[in-house]
Each structure stands twice: as structure tokens, then as C-alpha cells.
GROMACS .gro file of C-alpha atoms in nm:
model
  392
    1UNK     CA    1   1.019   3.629   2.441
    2UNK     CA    2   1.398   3.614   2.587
    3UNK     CA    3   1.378   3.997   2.640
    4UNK     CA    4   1.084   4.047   2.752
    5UNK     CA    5   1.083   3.796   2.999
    6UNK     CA    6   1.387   3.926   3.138
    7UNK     CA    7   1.219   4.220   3.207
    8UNK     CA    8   0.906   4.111   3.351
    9UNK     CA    9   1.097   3.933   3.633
   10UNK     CA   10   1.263   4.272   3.688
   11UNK     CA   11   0.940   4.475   3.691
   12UNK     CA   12   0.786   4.210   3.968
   13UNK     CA   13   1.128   4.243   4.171
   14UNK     CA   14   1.022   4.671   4.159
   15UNK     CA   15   1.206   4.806   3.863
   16UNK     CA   16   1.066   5.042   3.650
   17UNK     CA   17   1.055   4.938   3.289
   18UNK     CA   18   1.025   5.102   3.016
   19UNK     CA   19   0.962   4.947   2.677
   20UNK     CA   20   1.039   5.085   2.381
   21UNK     CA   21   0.834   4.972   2.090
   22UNK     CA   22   0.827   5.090   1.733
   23UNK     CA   23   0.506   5.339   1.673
   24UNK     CA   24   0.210   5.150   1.482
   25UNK     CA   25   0.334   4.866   1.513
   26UNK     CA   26   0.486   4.728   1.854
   27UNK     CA   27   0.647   4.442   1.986
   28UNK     CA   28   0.640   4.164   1.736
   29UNK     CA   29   0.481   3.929   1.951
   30UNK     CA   30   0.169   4.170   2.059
   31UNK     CA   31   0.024   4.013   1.707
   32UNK     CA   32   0.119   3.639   1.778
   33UNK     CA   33  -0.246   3.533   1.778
   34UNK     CA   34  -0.503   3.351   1.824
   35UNK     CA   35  -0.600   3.419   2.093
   36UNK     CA   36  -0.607   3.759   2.185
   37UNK     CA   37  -0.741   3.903   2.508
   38UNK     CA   38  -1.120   3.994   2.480
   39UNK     CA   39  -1.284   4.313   2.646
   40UNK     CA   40  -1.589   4.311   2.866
   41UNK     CA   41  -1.814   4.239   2.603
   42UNK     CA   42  -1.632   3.928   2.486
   43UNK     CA   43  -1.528   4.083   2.169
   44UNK     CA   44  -1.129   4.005   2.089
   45UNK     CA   45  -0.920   4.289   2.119
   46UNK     CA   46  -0.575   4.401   1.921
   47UNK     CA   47  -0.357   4.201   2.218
   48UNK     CA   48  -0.265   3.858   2.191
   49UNK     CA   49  -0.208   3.602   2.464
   50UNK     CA   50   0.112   3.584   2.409
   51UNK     CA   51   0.184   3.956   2.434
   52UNK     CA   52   0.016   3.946   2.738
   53UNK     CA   53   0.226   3.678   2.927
   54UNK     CA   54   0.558   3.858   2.939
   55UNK     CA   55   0.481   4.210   2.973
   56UNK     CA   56   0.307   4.307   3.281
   57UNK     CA   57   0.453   4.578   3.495
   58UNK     CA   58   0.607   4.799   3.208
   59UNK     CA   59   0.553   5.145   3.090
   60UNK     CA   60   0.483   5.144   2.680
   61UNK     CA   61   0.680   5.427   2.528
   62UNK     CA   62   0.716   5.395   2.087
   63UNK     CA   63   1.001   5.590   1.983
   64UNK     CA   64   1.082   5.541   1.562
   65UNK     CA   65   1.447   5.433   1.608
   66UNK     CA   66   1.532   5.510   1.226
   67UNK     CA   67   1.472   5.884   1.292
   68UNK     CA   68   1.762   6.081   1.447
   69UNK     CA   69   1.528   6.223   1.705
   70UNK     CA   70   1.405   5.918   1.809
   71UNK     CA   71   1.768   5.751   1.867
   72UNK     CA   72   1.820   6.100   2.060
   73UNK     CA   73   1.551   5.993   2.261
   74UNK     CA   74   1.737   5.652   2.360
   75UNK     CA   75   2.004   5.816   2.449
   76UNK     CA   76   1.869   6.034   2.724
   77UNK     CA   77   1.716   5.745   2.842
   78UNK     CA   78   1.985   5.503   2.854
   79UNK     CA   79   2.163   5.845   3.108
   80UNK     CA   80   1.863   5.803   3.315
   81UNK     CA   81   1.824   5.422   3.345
   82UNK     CA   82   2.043   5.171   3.510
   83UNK     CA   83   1.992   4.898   3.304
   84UNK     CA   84   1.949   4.841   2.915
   85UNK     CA   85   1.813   4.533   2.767
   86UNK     CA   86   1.794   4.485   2.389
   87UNK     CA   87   1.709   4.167   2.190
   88UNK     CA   88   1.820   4.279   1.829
   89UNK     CA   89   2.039   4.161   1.620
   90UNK     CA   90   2.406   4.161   1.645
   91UNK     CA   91   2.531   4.488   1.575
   92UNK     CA   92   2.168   4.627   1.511
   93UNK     CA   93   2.130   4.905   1.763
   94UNK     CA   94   2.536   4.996   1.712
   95UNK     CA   95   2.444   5.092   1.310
   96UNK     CA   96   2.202   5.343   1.500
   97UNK     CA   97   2.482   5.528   1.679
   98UNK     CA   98   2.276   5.298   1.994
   99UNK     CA   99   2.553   5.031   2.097
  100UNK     CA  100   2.785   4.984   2.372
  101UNK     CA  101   3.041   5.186   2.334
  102UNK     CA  102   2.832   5.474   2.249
  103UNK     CA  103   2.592   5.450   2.539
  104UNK     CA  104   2.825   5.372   2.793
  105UNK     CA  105   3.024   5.681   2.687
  106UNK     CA  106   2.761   5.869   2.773
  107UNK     CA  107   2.651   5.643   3.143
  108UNK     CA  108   2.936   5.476   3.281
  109UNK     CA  109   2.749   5.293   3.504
  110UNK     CA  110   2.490   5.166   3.231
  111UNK     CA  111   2.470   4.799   3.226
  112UNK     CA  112   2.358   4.708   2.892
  113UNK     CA  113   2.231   4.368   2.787
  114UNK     CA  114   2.175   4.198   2.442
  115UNK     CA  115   2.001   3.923   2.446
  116UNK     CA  116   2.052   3.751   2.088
  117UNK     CA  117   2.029   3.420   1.883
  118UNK     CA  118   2.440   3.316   1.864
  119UNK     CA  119   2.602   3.604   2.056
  120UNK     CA  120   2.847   3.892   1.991
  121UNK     CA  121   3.090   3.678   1.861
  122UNK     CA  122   3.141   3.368   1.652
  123UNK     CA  123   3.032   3.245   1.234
  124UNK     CA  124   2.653   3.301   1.317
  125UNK     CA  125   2.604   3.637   1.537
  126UNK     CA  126   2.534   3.823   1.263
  127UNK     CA  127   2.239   3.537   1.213
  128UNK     CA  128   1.850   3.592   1.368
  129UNK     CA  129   1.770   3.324   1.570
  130UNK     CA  130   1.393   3.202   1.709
  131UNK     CA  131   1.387   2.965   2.004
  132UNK     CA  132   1.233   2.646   1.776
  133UNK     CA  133   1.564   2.686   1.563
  134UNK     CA  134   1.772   2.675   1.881
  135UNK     CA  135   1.629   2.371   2.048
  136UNK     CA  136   1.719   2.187   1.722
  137UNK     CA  137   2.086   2.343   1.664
  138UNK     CA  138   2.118   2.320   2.061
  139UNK     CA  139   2.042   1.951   2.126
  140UNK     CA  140   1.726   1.986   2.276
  141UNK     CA  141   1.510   1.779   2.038
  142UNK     CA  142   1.776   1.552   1.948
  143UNK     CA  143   1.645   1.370   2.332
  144UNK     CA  144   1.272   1.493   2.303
  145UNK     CA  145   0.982   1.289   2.156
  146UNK     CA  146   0.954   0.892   2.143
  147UNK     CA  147   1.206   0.692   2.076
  148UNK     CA  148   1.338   0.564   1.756
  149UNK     CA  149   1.196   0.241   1.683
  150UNK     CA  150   0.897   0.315   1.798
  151UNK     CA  151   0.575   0.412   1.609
  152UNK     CA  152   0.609   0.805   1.585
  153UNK     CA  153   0.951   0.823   1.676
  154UNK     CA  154   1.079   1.186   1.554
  155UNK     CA  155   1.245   1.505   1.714
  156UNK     CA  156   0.979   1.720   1.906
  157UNK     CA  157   0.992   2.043   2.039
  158UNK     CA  158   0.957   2.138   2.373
  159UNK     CA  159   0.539   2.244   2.425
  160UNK     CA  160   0.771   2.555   2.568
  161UNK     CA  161   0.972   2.803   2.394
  162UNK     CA  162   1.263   2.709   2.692
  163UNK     CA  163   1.545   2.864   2.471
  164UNK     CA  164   1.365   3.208   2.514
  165UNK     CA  165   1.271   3.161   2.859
  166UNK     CA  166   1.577   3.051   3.030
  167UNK     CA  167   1.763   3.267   2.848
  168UNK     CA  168   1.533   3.548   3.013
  169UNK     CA  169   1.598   3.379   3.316
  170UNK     CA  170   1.968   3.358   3.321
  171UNK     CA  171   1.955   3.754   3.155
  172UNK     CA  172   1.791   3.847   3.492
  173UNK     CA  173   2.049   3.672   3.699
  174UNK     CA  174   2.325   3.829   3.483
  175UNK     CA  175   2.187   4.142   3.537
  176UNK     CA  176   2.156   4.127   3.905
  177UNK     CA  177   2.529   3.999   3.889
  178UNK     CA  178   2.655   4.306   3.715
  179UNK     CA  179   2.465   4.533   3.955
  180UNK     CA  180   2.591   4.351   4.215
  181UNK     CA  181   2.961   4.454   4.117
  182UNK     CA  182   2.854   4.825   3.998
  183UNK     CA  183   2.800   4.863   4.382
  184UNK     CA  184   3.151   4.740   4.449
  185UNK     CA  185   3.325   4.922   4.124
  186UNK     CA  186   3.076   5.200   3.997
  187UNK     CA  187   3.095   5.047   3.659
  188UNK     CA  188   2.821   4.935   3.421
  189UNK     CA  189   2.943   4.654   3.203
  190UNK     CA  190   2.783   4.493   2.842
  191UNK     CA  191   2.601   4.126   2.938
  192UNK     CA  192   2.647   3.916   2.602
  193UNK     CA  193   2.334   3.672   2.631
  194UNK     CA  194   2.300   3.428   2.316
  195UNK     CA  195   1.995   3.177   2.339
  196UNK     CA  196   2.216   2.876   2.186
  197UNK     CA  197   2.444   2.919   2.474
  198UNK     CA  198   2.185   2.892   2.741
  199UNK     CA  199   2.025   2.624   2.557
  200UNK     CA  200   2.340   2.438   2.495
  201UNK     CA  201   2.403   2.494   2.917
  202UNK     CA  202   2.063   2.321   2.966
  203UNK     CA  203   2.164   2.025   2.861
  204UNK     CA  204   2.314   1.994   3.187
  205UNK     CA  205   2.342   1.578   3.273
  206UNK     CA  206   2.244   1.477   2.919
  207UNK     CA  207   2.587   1.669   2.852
  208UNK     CA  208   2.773   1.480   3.128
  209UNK     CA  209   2.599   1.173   3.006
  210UNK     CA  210   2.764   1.239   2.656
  211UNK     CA  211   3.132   1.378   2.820
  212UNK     CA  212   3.117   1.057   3.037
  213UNK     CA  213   2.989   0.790   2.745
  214UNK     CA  214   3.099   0.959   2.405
  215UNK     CA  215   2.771   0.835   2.306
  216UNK     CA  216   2.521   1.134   2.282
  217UNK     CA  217   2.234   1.044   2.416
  218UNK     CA  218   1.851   0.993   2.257
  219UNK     CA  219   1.501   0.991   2.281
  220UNK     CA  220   1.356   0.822   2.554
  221UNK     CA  221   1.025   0.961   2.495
  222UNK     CA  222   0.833   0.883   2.786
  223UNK     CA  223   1.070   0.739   3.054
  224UNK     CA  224   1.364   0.873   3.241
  225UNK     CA  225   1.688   0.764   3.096
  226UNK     CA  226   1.938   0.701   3.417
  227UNK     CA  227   1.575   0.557   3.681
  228UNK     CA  228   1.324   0.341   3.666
  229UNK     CA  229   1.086   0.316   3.709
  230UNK     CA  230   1.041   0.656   3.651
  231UNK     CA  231   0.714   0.687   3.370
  232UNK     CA  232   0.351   0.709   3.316
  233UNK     CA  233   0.177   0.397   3.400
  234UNK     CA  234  -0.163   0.279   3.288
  235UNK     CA  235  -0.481   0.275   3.548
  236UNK     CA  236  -0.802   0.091   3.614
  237UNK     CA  237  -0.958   0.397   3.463
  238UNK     CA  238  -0.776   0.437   3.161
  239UNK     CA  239  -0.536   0.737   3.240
  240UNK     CA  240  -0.195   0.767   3.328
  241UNK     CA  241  -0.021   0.845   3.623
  242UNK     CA  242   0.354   0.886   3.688
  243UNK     CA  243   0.531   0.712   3.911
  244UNK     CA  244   0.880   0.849   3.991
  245UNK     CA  245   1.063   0.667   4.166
  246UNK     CA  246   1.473   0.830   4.236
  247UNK     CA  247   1.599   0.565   4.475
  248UNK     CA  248   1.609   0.181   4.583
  249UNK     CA  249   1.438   0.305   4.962
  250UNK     CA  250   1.137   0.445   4.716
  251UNK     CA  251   1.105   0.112   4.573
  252UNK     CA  252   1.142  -0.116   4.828
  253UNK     CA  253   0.852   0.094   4.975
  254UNK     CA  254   0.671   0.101   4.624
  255UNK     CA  255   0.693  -0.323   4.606
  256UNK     CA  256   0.559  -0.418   4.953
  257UNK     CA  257   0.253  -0.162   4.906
  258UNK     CA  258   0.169  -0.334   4.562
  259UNK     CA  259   0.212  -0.669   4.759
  260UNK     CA  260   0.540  -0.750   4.590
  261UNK     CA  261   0.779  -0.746   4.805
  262UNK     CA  262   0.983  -0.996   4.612
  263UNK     CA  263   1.031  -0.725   4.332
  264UNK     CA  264   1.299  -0.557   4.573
  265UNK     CA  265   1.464  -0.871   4.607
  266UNK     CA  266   1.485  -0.950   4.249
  267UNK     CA  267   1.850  -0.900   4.134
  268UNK     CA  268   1.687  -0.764   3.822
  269UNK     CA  269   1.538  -0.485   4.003
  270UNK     CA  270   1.730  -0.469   4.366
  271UNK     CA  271   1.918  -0.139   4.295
  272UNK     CA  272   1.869   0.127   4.063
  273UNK     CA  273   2.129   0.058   3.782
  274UNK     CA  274   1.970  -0.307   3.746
  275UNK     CA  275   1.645  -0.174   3.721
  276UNK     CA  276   1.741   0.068   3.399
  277UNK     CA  277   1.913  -0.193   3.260
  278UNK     CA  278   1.582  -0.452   3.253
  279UNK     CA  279   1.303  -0.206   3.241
  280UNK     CA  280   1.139  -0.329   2.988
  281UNK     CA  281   1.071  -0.659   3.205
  282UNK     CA  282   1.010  -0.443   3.525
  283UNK     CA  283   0.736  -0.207   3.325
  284UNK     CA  284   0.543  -0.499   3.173
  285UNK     CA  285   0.546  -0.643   3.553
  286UNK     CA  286   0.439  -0.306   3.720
  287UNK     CA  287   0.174  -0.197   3.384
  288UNK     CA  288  -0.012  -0.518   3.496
  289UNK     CA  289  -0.024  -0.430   3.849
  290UNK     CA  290  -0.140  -0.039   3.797
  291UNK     CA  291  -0.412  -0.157   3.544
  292UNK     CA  292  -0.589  -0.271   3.903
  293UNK     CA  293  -0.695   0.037   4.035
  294UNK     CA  294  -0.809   0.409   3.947
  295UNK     CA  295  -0.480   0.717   3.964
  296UNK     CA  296  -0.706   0.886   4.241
  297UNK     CA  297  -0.683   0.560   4.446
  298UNK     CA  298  -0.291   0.521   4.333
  299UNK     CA  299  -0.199   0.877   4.419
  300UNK     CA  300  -0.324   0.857   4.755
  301UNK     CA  301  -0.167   0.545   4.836
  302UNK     CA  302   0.169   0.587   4.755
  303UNK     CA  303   0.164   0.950   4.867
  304UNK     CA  304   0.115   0.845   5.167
  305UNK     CA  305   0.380   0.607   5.186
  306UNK     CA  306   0.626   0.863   5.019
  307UNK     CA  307   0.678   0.744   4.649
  308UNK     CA  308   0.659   1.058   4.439
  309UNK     CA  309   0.377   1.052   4.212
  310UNK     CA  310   0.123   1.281   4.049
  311UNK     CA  311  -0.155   1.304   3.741
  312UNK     CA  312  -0.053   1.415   3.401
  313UNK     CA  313  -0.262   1.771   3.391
  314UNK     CA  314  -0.425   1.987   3.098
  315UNK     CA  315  -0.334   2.363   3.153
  316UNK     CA  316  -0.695   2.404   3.295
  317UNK     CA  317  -0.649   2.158   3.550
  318UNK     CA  318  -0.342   2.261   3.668
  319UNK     CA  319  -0.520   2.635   3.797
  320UNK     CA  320  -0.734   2.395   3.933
  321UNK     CA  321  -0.485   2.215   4.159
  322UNK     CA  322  -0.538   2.308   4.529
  323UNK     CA  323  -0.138   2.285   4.531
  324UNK     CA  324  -0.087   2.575   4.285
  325UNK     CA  325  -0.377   2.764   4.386
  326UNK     CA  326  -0.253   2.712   4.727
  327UNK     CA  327   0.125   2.868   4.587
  328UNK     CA  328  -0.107   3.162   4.430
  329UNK     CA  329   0.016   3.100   4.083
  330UNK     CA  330  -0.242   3.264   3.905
  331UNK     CA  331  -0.250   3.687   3.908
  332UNK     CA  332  -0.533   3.920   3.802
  333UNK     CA  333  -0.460   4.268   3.714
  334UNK     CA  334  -0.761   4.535   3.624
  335UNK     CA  335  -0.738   4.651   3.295
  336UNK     CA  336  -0.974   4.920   3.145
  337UNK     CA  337  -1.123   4.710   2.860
  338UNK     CA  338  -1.136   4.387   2.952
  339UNK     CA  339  -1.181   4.424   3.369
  340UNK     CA  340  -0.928   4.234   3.408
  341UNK     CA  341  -0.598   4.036   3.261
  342UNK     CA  342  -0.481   3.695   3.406
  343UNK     CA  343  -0.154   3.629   3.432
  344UNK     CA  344   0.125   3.330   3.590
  345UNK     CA  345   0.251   3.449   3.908
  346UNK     CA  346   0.601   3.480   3.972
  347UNK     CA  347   0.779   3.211   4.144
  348UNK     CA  348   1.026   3.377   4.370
  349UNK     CA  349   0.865   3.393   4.699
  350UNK     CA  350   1.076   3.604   4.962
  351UNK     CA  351   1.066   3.594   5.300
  352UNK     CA  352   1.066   4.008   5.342
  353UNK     CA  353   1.007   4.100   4.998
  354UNK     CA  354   0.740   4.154   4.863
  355UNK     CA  355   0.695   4.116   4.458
  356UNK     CA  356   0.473   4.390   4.262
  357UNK     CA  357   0.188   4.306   4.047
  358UNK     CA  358   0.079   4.642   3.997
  359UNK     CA  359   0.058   4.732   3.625
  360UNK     CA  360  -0.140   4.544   3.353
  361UNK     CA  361   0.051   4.458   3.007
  362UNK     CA  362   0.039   4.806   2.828
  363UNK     CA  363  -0.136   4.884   2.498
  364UNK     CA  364   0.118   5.050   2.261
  365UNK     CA  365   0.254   5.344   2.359
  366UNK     CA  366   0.010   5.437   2.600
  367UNK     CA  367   0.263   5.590   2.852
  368UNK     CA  368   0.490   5.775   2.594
  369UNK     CA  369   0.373   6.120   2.707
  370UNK     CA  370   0.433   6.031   3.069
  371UNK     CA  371   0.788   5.861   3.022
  372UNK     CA  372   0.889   6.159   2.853
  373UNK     CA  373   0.789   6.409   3.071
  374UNK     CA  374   0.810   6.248   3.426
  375UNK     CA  375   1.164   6.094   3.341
  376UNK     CA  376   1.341   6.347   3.054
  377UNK     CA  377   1.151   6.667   3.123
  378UNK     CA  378   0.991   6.706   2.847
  379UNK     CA  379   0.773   6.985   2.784
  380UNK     CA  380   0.469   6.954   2.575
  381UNK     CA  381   0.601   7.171   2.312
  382UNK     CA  382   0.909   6.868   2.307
  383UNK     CA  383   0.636   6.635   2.277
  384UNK     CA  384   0.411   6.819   1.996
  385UNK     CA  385   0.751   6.852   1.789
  386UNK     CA  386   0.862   6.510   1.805
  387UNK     CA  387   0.490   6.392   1.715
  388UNK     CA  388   0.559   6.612   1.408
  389UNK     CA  389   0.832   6.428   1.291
  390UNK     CA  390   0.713   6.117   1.363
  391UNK     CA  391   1.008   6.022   1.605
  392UNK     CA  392   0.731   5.885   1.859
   0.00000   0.00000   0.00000
């Protein structure tokens, strides 16, 4: 998804993107189902959800990349385009006469990204990598899931596949970075993107925790390891709601609206670093005290007195939250089968710019014909021939 996601961001911000996919078959992920979009009718089509959510905005073009034709193809392309972004493996697209070196021969100016598991360089860049294998080898689930001694205390990935997606992220802002210069130098450059680096950057303060201790850190499962109280806490009507709670002002509110004022005063619980170091005495005090009332009636309450808190949501009632449909985090875009797609808004929200949403996820290689002719002048005689040989 690292690629791909990369690119989607572009395509809102107004680039034109064209994605190459191998003919007959496609982009690995457009048969990652169930489920898979349905048409009109309600019958499942060939596309799976997953395809769906990174690919919106983007021209399909299939070019066979093993045929000499068809690598002829990426190179008039990459003389066209700006940007290249490529999620092979090391050294893949190179063996194809398709790297660096050769590209940028031919476009100076090309910035060309690979997006990998381990990078250009290093023991494992020759290796694959998928994101669940990187938020193992990267730390990630080394500090997610419950907490040893606990019943069901194990490593647990992230619900997310955050390796691919930041790494998508930072790709875009690497890009923009190296565009940035190409309007100062003229040059293109090659933007080495490995997911185990980005994940490894993510660790952000659990890593300074670690630098600082020399004690890596662990699972906390379902509390905050440097606040508290900063958890789910049990209601009146059986759910949870999280009370988060990032400094002593917070909970010397928090105490006098739950009528214990005291609490603030306590030296177990006065200042922050006291509290981590006795939750366990300070949760089975506040668990008792939650257990008297519904989360509607505790949301509202300390809302108003500002102490961030907030339900745990399903994915269906979070597109129900007037907050997020107030952000307009859901898109629709009309497709010809099923009337429509749905899709997760962007997040960037300019002030002058406006983002595009303009182009459904494409079927495979439904704009090969018009890619080739509308951006390499190709006649349809060009077209018939490389049909013939199978190079598209």
C-alpha cells in the first residue's frame, strides 16, 4: 500500500498519475478480498476494498514490463513525467534496463522514488518486505497488545498496516522536498524510501524513552505509559470511555467535578510523575467512581469542563460522528457499475487550495489507449502493434 498511497495524496494535491499495472493481472492488492466493491445490483465485482482505498484519482495504463516494448514504453514515460514512484524490489526495475541511472540519463530532472522493504542499501535490500513483518522487525509490536502478566499478554499488530502508510506519507513529503530543490537546481534526484526506516522513525518517544532509560520499553496494553490517568474506564452502562488526562491543571479539574477534590491533594496523585508511578491505586479509585454514571453523561461533563475525553468507536460509528462528518471525511465518487465508490477524504485542508476528488479508482487498464495517445502520441497503428505483441 506504501506506493500507492503515496500517490493518491499526490493525485488529490492535482497530479496526474499514471499507474502502471501488469496486463491481466494488476496491482496485487486489487485481489486482496473479501470484500470487494458491488455494482448496482448488489452483485460483488472483480475490485476489492482494499484496491479501492488507495487508488482514486489515477489513470490505469498495463504495460508487460518483461517485453522490450513494454520497458520502451516506461521509458518515454518516465521523459514525460516529473516524478517516478516504484515499490519493487531492490534492484528490480534496474535488471529491466528501468533504474536510476538509466532513466535519469534520459530526464535529468526525473525524480524517481523506490519505495521498498529495507532500502537500497544494507544485508536485507535485496529482501521483500510486507508491513506486518516490519512492525515486528521495527519495534512496533514489541509495545502493542496487553501487557505481560496479564491474561492475553502477546505482541499485536497494529489494526493498521502503519509501516505502509507512513511510509506513503513520508514518500509524499520526500517528493515534494525534491521538487522543491529541482526548482532551485533543475535536477531530479533518486528518493530511497525503506518501510523499516520509517517504521523504526515512528517510534519517536518510545525511542527516547529507550535512549534515555536503556530499558526498551513494553506493552502497556491499554494505558499510556509516561500519564495517568490516561485509559478506558468502565461506565454505569457497561462501556468504556477514555479519559485522557496530559496535565496536573486537567486533573485538578477532573477531581473536584467527581467530588474529590482531595485526589489532587493526595501526594500519590498531586503531579503527574506520582500519578504513573501509583496508578494502579489511582485506577481502582477512579474505576469505582466512573461505574456511577452512563459515557454519554461522562462525556458531556467533563467536556465541558475541559478534560479530554471521547467513546471508543466501531468504524461505522465513527462516519457517524457529527465531528467527522462535520470535517467531510467521507468522499463519494460516481463510478459506472456500482453508482458510486466511497472513499476517506483527505486530511490536508488548505486555506486556498482546493484538493481534487475527481476520478474513481480505475479498473485495469482502462485508460491505456488514452495515456498513450494523449501523453506519447501514439497513433492507433502504435497501439494495434503493441496489442500484438502483448507489450500492453
Amino acid at each position: 500500500m506504501a506506493g500507492p498511497w503515496c500517490t493518491q495524496i499526490l493525485a488529490d494535491m492535482g497530479a496526474e498519475i499514471i499507474k502502471v499495472e501488469r496486463p491481466g493481472v494488476g496491482d496485487d492488492t486489487r485481489h486482496w478480498g473479501p470484500p470487494w466493491l458491488k455494482d448496482a445490483d448488489g452483485n460483488a465485482t472483480g475490485e476489492s476494498a482494499y484496491y479501492l482505498s488507495a487508488n482514486r484519482g489515477k489513470h490505469s495504463v498495463t504495460v508487460d514490463l518483461g517485453k522490450p516494448e513494454g520497458q520502451a514504453l516506461i521509458r518515454e514515460l518516465a521523459m514525460q513525467c516529473d516524478i517516478l514512484v516504484e515499490n519493487f524490489k531492490t534492484g528490480g526495475l534496474a535488471k529491466k534496463g528501468l533504474g536510476h541511472d538509466a532513466l535519469s540519463a534520459l530526464n535529468p530532472g526525473l525524480i524517481y522514488c523506490s519505495i521498498t522493504g529495507f532500502g537500497q542499501t544494507g544485508p536485507m535490500a535485496g529482501f521483500a518486505g510486507y508491513d506486518y513483518l516490519v512492525q515486528a522487525q521495527g519495534g512496533l509490536m514489541s509495545i502493542t497488545g496487553i501487557a505481560d502478566g496479564q491474561p492475553g499478554a502477546a505482541p499485536q499488530r497494529v489494526g493498521m498496516a502503519v509501516a505502509d502508510l507512513t511510509t506513503g506519507m513520508n514518500a509524499t513529503i520526500a517528493i515534494l522536498g525534491a521538487l522543491y530543490h529541482r526548482t532551485r537546481t533543475g535536477e531530479g534526484q533518486h528518493i530511497d524510501m525503506a518501510l523499516l526506516d520509517v517504521q523504526v522513525s515512528w517510534l519517536a518517544n518510545q525511542a527516547s524513552s529507550y535512549f534515555c532509560s536503556g530499558t526498551p520499553p513494553t506493552r502497556t496494553g491499554e494505558y499510556h505509559p509516561n500519564l495517568a490517568p490516561y485509559q478506558p474506564f468502565p461506565t454505569a452502562d457497561g462501556e468504556l470511555v477514555i479519559i485522557a488526562i496530559g496535565n496536573d491543571g486537567q486533573f485538578q479539574r477532573f477531581c473536584s467535578a467527581i467530588g474529590r477534590p482531595e485526589l489532587a491533594m493526595d501526594h500519590r496523585f498531586s503531579a503527574n510523575p506520582s500519578r504513573v508511578q501509583n496508578r494502579p491505586a489511582l485506577v481502582d479509585i477512579l474505576s469505582n467512581i466512573t461505574k456511577g454514571k452512563g459515557s454519554e453523561e461522562w462525556i458531556g461533563m467533563l467536556r465541558a469542563i475541559d478534560v479530554p475525553c471521547g467513546p471508543i468507536q466501531d468504524i461505522a460509528q465513527v462516519f457517524r460522528d457529527p465531528q467527522v462528518l462535520a470535517r467531510g471525511m467521507k468522499v463519494e465518487l460516481p463510478d459506472a457499475e456500482a453508482g458510486s465508490i466511497s472513499g476517506v477524504a483527505n486530511p490536508i485542508k488548505y486555506s486556498k487550495t482546493t484538493l481534487e476528488y475527481a476520478k474513481a479508482p480505475p479498473r485495469l487498464g482502462v485508460d491505456t489507449v488514452d495515456v498513450l495517445e494523449r501523453v506519447l502520441g501514439k497513433s492507433q497503428e502504435d497501439i494495434a502493434l503493441l496489442k500484438e505483441k502483448d507489450a500492453i
